[in-house]
Short mmCIF file of C-alpha atoms in Angstrom, two decimals:
data_model
loop_
_atom_site.label_atom_id
_atom_site.label_comp_id
_atom_site.label_asym_id
_atom_site.label_seq_id
_atom_site.Cartn_x
_atom_site.Cartn_y
_atom_site.Cartn_z
CA MET A 338 -7.47 5.48 -35.60
CA SER A 339 -4.42 6.57 -33.85
CA ASN A 340 -5.29 4.97 -30.77
CA ASP A 341 -5.87 1.30 -32.66
CA LEU A 342 -2.44 1.62 -34.02
CA THR A 343 -0.91 2.50 -30.97
CA THR A 344 -2.76 -0.53 -29.31
CA GLN A 345 -1.53 -2.52 -32.47
CA ASN A 346 2.05 -1.32 -31.93
CA SER A 347 2.21 -2.18 -28.33
CA ASP A 348 0.76 -5.53 -29.07
CA ASP A 349 3.42 -6.15 -31.68
CA ALA A 350 6.26 -5.16 -29.39
CA GLY A 351 4.77 -7.01 -26.62
CA ALA A 352 4.87 -10.13 -28.76
CA SER A 353 8.21 -9.57 -30.02
CA ASN A 354 9.58 -9.04 -26.59
CA PRO A 355 11.88 -11.78 -25.29
CA LEU A 356 11.04 -11.31 -21.83
CA ALA A 357 7.07 -11.37 -22.59
CA ILE A 358 7.48 -14.54 -24.47
CA LEU A 359 9.53 -16.11 -21.56
CA ASN A 360 7.01 -15.08 -18.90
CA ALA A 361 4.18 -16.80 -21.26
CA ALA A 362 6.19 -19.83 -21.62
CA THR A 363 6.88 -20.13 -17.80
CA LYS A 364 3.09 -19.45 -17.12
CA ILE A 365 2.30 -22.17 -19.41
CA ALA A 366 4.99 -24.45 -17.70
CA ASP A 367 3.45 -24.10 -14.30
CA ALA A 368 -0.28 -24.75 -15.56
CA ALA A 369 1.09 -27.99 -16.88
CA LYS A 370 2.87 -28.92 -13.94
CA GLU A 371 -0.05 -28.12 -11.71
CA LYS A 372 -2.12 -30.01 -14.12
CA TRP A 373 0.40 -32.94 -13.81
CA ASN A 374 0.29 -32.89 -10.18
CA SER A 375 -3.33 -32.56 -9.47
CA SER A 376 -4.26 -35.59 -12.32
CA GLY A 377 -2.23 -37.79 -9.87
CA ALA A 378 0.10 -39.13 -12.55
CA ALA A 379 3.15 -38.09 -10.62
CA GLN A 380 2.16 -40.31 -7.71
CA TYR A 381 1.39 -43.52 -10.31
CA VAL A 382 5.13 -42.49 -11.73
CA LYS A 383 6.56 -42.81 -8.32
CA ALA A 384 4.44 -45.94 -7.44
CA ALA A 385 5.55 -47.36 -10.63
CA THR A 386 9.26 -46.80 -9.73
CA ASP A 387 8.87 -48.03 -6.29
CA ASN A 388 7.70 -51.45 -7.62
CA LEU A 389 10.75 -52.00 -9.81
CA PRO A 390 12.99 -54.51 -8.48
CA GLU A 391 15.67 -53.55 -6.02
CA GLY A 392 18.47 -54.69 -8.27
CA THR A 393 17.11 -52.92 -11.05
CA ARG A 394 16.81 -49.64 -9.15
CA ASP A 395 20.55 -50.08 -7.96
CA VAL A 396 21.52 -50.50 -11.84
CA ILE A 397 19.54 -47.25 -12.69
CA GLY A 398 21.03 -45.33 -9.57
CA ASN A 399 24.62 -46.50 -10.45
CA VAL A 400 24.40 -45.22 -14.16
CA GLN A 401 22.86 -42.01 -13.11
CA ARG A 402 26.03 -41.45 -10.64
CA SER A 403 28.51 -42.69 -13.05
CA ILE A 404 27.35 -41.30 -16.56
CA PHE A 405 24.80 -38.60 -16.07
CA ARG A 406 27.02 -36.26 -13.68
CA ARG A 407 27.10 -32.60 -14.33
CA GLU A 408 31.07 -32.87 -14.12
CA ASN A 409 30.87 -34.87 -17.64
CA LEU A 410 28.80 -32.02 -19.32
CA ARG A 411 31.73 -29.92 -20.58
CA SER A 412 31.04 -26.13 -20.66
CA PHE A 413 30.26 -24.22 -24.21
CA SER A 414 33.92 -22.89 -24.32
CA VAL A 415 35.40 -26.17 -23.77
CA TYR A 416 33.09 -27.54 -26.45
CA THR A 417 33.84 -25.19 -29.16
CA GLY A 418 37.36 -24.38 -28.16
CA PHE A 419 36.49 -20.62 -27.79
CA GLY A 420 39.80 -18.74 -26.79
CA GLU A 421 42.14 -21.43 -27.98
CA GLU A 422 44.59 -20.73 -30.86
CA ARG A 423 43.82 -23.66 -33.16
CA PRO A 424 40.52 -25.47 -31.78
CA PHE A 425 39.74 -27.17 -35.20
CA TYR A 426 41.88 -28.79 -38.01
CA PHE A 427 42.04 -31.89 -39.47
CA GLU A 428 44.49 -34.44 -38.39
CA ARG A 429 46.75 -35.89 -41.01
CA SER A 430 48.04 -38.83 -38.99
CA PRO A 431 45.72 -42.13 -38.91
CA ASP A 432 46.92 -42.90 -35.49
CA LEU A 433 46.66 -39.50 -34.07
CA LEU A 434 43.36 -39.08 -35.71
CA ILE A 435 41.86 -42.17 -34.11
CA ASP A 436 43.20 -41.20 -30.85
CA ARG A 437 41.75 -37.96 -31.39
CA ILE A 438 38.14 -39.42 -32.10
CA ARG A 439 38.45 -41.83 -29.29
CA HIS A 440 39.23 -39.13 -26.93
CA ASN A 441 36.60 -36.63 -27.99
CA LEU A 442 33.62 -39.54 -27.93
CA THR A 443 34.82 -40.28 -24.34
CA TYR A 444 35.26 -36.75 -23.16
CA PHE A 445 32.25 -35.08 -24.90
CA PHE A 446 29.80 -37.92 -24.75
CA LEU A 447 27.36 -36.24 -22.61
CA ASN A 448 27.55 -33.11 -24.78
CA TYR A 449 26.54 -35.25 -27.73
CA GLY A 450 23.88 -36.65 -25.88
CA VAL A 451 22.60 -33.17 -25.07
CA LEU A 452 22.72 -32.05 -28.53
CA THR A 453 20.91 -35.01 -30.05
CA VAL A 454 18.28 -34.55 -27.49
CA PHE A 455 18.13 -30.84 -28.37
CA LEU A 456 17.61 -31.56 -31.90
CA PHE A 457 14.78 -34.34 -31.15
CA ILE A 458 13.04 -31.84 -29.22
CA LEU A 459 13.52 -29.06 -31.79
CA SER A 460 12.10 -31.30 -34.35
CA VAL A 461 9.15 -32.09 -32.25
CA ILE A 462 8.13 -28.58 -31.50
CA THR A 463 8.49 -27.52 -35.10
CA ASN A 464 5.90 -30.00 -36.37
CA PRO A 465 2.35 -28.97 -35.56
CA ALA A 466 1.12 -32.41 -36.50
CA THR A 467 3.55 -34.29 -34.28
CA LEU A 468 2.57 -31.86 -31.37
CA ILE A 469 -1.13 -32.66 -31.98
CA LYS A 470 -0.76 -36.22 -31.89
CA LEU A 471 1.48 -36.10 -28.68
CA ALA A 472 -1.03 -33.97 -27.02
CA ILE A 473 -3.77 -36.48 -27.74
CA ILE A 474 -1.62 -39.41 -26.34
CA ALA A 475 -1.20 -37.05 -23.22
CA LEU A 476 -4.68 -36.41 -22.81
CA MET A 477 -5.43 -40.17 -23.09
CA TRP A 478 -3.04 -40.64 -20.20
CA VAL A 479 -4.53 -38.11 -17.92
CA TYR A 480 -8.02 -39.75 -18.51
CA VAL A 481 -6.75 -43.10 -17.88
CA VAL A 482 -5.21 -42.22 -14.58
CA LYS A 483 -8.37 -40.03 -13.31
CA MET A 484 -10.75 -42.90 -14.43
CA THR A 485 -8.57 -45.51 -12.38
CA GLU A 486 -8.18 -43.55 -9.25
CA SER A 487 -10.07 -45.82 -7.50
CA GLY A 488 -7.73 -48.68 -8.50
CA SER A 489 -10.02 -50.43 -11.61
CA ILE A 490 -12.39 -49.51 -13.88
CA VAL A 491 -16.04 -51.26 -15.31
CA ILE A 492 -15.79 -51.23 -19.19
CA ALA A 493 -18.69 -52.25 -21.34
CA GLY A 494 -20.29 -55.73 -20.35
CA GLY A 495 -19.46 -55.06 -17.01
CA ILE A 496 -15.68 -56.20 -17.16
CA THR A 497 -13.48 -54.86 -14.44
CA VAL A 498 -10.37 -53.77 -15.35
CA SER A 499 -7.60 -52.77 -12.77
CA GLN A 500 -5.40 -50.19 -13.12
CA LYS A 501 -2.39 -52.08 -13.66
CA GLN A 502 -3.78 -54.13 -16.52
CA ILE A 503 -5.01 -50.80 -18.29
CA SER A 504 -1.85 -49.25 -17.80
CA MET A 505 0.22 -51.98 -19.47
CA VAL A 506 -2.33 -51.71 -22.54
CA MET A 507 -1.70 -48.02 -22.51
CA THR A 508 1.96 -48.10 -22.56
CA ILE A 509 2.03 -50.85 -25.55
CA PHE A 510 -0.53 -48.44 -27.16
CA THR A 511 1.71 -45.41 -26.52
CA LEU A 512 4.76 -47.16 -27.67
CA VAL A 513 3.36 -48.09 -31.00
CA VAL A 514 1.83 -44.75 -31.61
CA LEU A 515 4.87 -43.11 -30.80
CA PHE A 516 6.97 -45.29 -33.09
CA TRP A 517 4.68 -44.48 -35.88
CA VAL A 518 4.62 -40.88 -35.00
CA LEU A 519 8.03 -40.02 -34.36
CA SER A 520 10.00 -42.55 -36.75
CA GLY A 521 10.53 -39.89 -39.32
CA VAL A 522 11.92 -37.42 -36.59
CA PHE A 523 13.87 -39.85 -34.90
CA TRP A 524 15.67 -41.05 -37.90
CA TRP A 525 16.23 -37.38 -39.19
CA THR A 526 17.44 -36.42 -35.76
CA LEU A 527 19.75 -39.64 -35.53
CA SER A 528 21.38 -38.53 -39.10
CA LEU A 529 21.84 -35.13 -38.40
CA SER A 530 23.03 -35.30 -34.76
CA GLY A 531 25.39 -38.20 -36.08
CA LEU A 532 26.90 -35.88 -38.73
CA CYS A 533 27.36 -33.08 -36.14
CA ILE A 534 29.02 -35.69 -33.78
CA LEU A 535 31.35 -37.10 -36.40
CA GLY A 536 32.53 -33.52 -37.45
CA HIS A 537 32.99 -32.49 -33.88
CA SER A 538 35.14 -35.69 -33.03
CA VAL A 539 37.28 -35.71 -36.22
CA MET A 540 37.94 -31.77 -36.27
CA ARG A 541 38.06 -30.60 -32.54
CA ASP A 542 41.60 -30.91 -31.14
CA ALA A 543 40.79 -31.28 -27.33
CA SER A 544 44.10 -32.96 -26.53
CA MET A 545 44.71 -30.26 -23.65
CA HIS A 546 41.60 -31.19 -21.87
CA ARG A 547 41.97 -34.57 -19.97
CA ASP A 548 40.03 -36.22 -17.32
CA GLU A 549 41.42 -38.00 -14.35
CA GLY A 550 41.22 -41.20 -16.44
CA ASP A 551 43.27 -39.47 -19.22
CA LYS A 552 45.90 -37.94 -17.18
CA VAL A 553 49.47 -39.81 -17.40
CA GLN A 554 51.31 -40.28 -14.35
CA MET A 555 54.76 -38.76 -14.53
CA LEU A 556 57.22 -40.77 -12.17
CA GLY A 557 60.59 -39.32 -10.96
CA ASP A 558 62.02 -36.27 -9.42
CA LEU A 559 62.22 -33.07 -11.48
CA ASP A 560 65.61 -32.63 -12.80
CA LEU A 561 66.99 -30.42 -15.59
CA GLU A 562 69.75 -32.51 -15.97
CA GLU A 563 70.09 -34.51 -19.47
CA ASN A 564 69.79 -37.74 -17.27
CA ALA A 565 66.91 -36.57 -15.33
CA THR A 566 64.60 -39.61 -14.17
CA PHE A 567 61.57 -37.50 -15.10
CA LEU A 568 62.43 -37.32 -18.69
CA ASN A 569 64.20 -40.71 -19.03
CA PRO A 570 62.75 -42.97 -16.18
CA GLY A 571 64.42 -45.88 -17.82
CA ALA A 572 67.78 -44.45 -19.05
CA PRO A 573 70.95 -45.34 -16.87
CA GLN A 574 72.42 -42.73 -14.73
CA ILE A 575 75.38 -40.85 -15.49
CA GLU A 576 77.59 -39.72 -12.63
CA HIS A 577 79.33 -36.33 -12.93
CA ILE A 578 83.00 -36.66 -11.74
#
């Protein structure tokens, strides 16, 4: 009896151990990655990407380089204002409030995108019914990829369907099913993330954080006199006698 209790306690401790959970999740991710590579789906995705028009690939590459840059993802301390004296407060001046919202939307746009994606994934993984439906769609894609490895498939009636044709049908089917399955999750995520983004952009005072495009160029020489060109670039100079 004592041995059973000891085993049960050790199992409970292992189940609640974050390191054990992380190791189990890593093993599952590695197994899924190996299954993905062995199914040939990765080669199909690469081939589909290579078949895109050169102009489309250039546009996608430019978007990735200009928008999805690591430098545009602000740190947690900058996003939350950790360590600042007054990171959040409501600006009463309408002009300053509009300027704050505009600056926050352009400065934290990638953080807002990550927040939206995180809420979407969290909504999906906490809904077992949605997970089951997505798993069925994934298995269908794996089956289609394996069945069309030779480039075509013969269906009922002796009709030969090419890999491109069946992939187009599967893509349309997947989009329709995803729209039906994820519509509720999508609108819930969009509403919740919209509220979070609105609250952060209105209340967060990030005026001390500026990008290169936000910096104001200061002209003139540094002078501590009242008529310094640094402080008054357009003022007439007063000569001291």
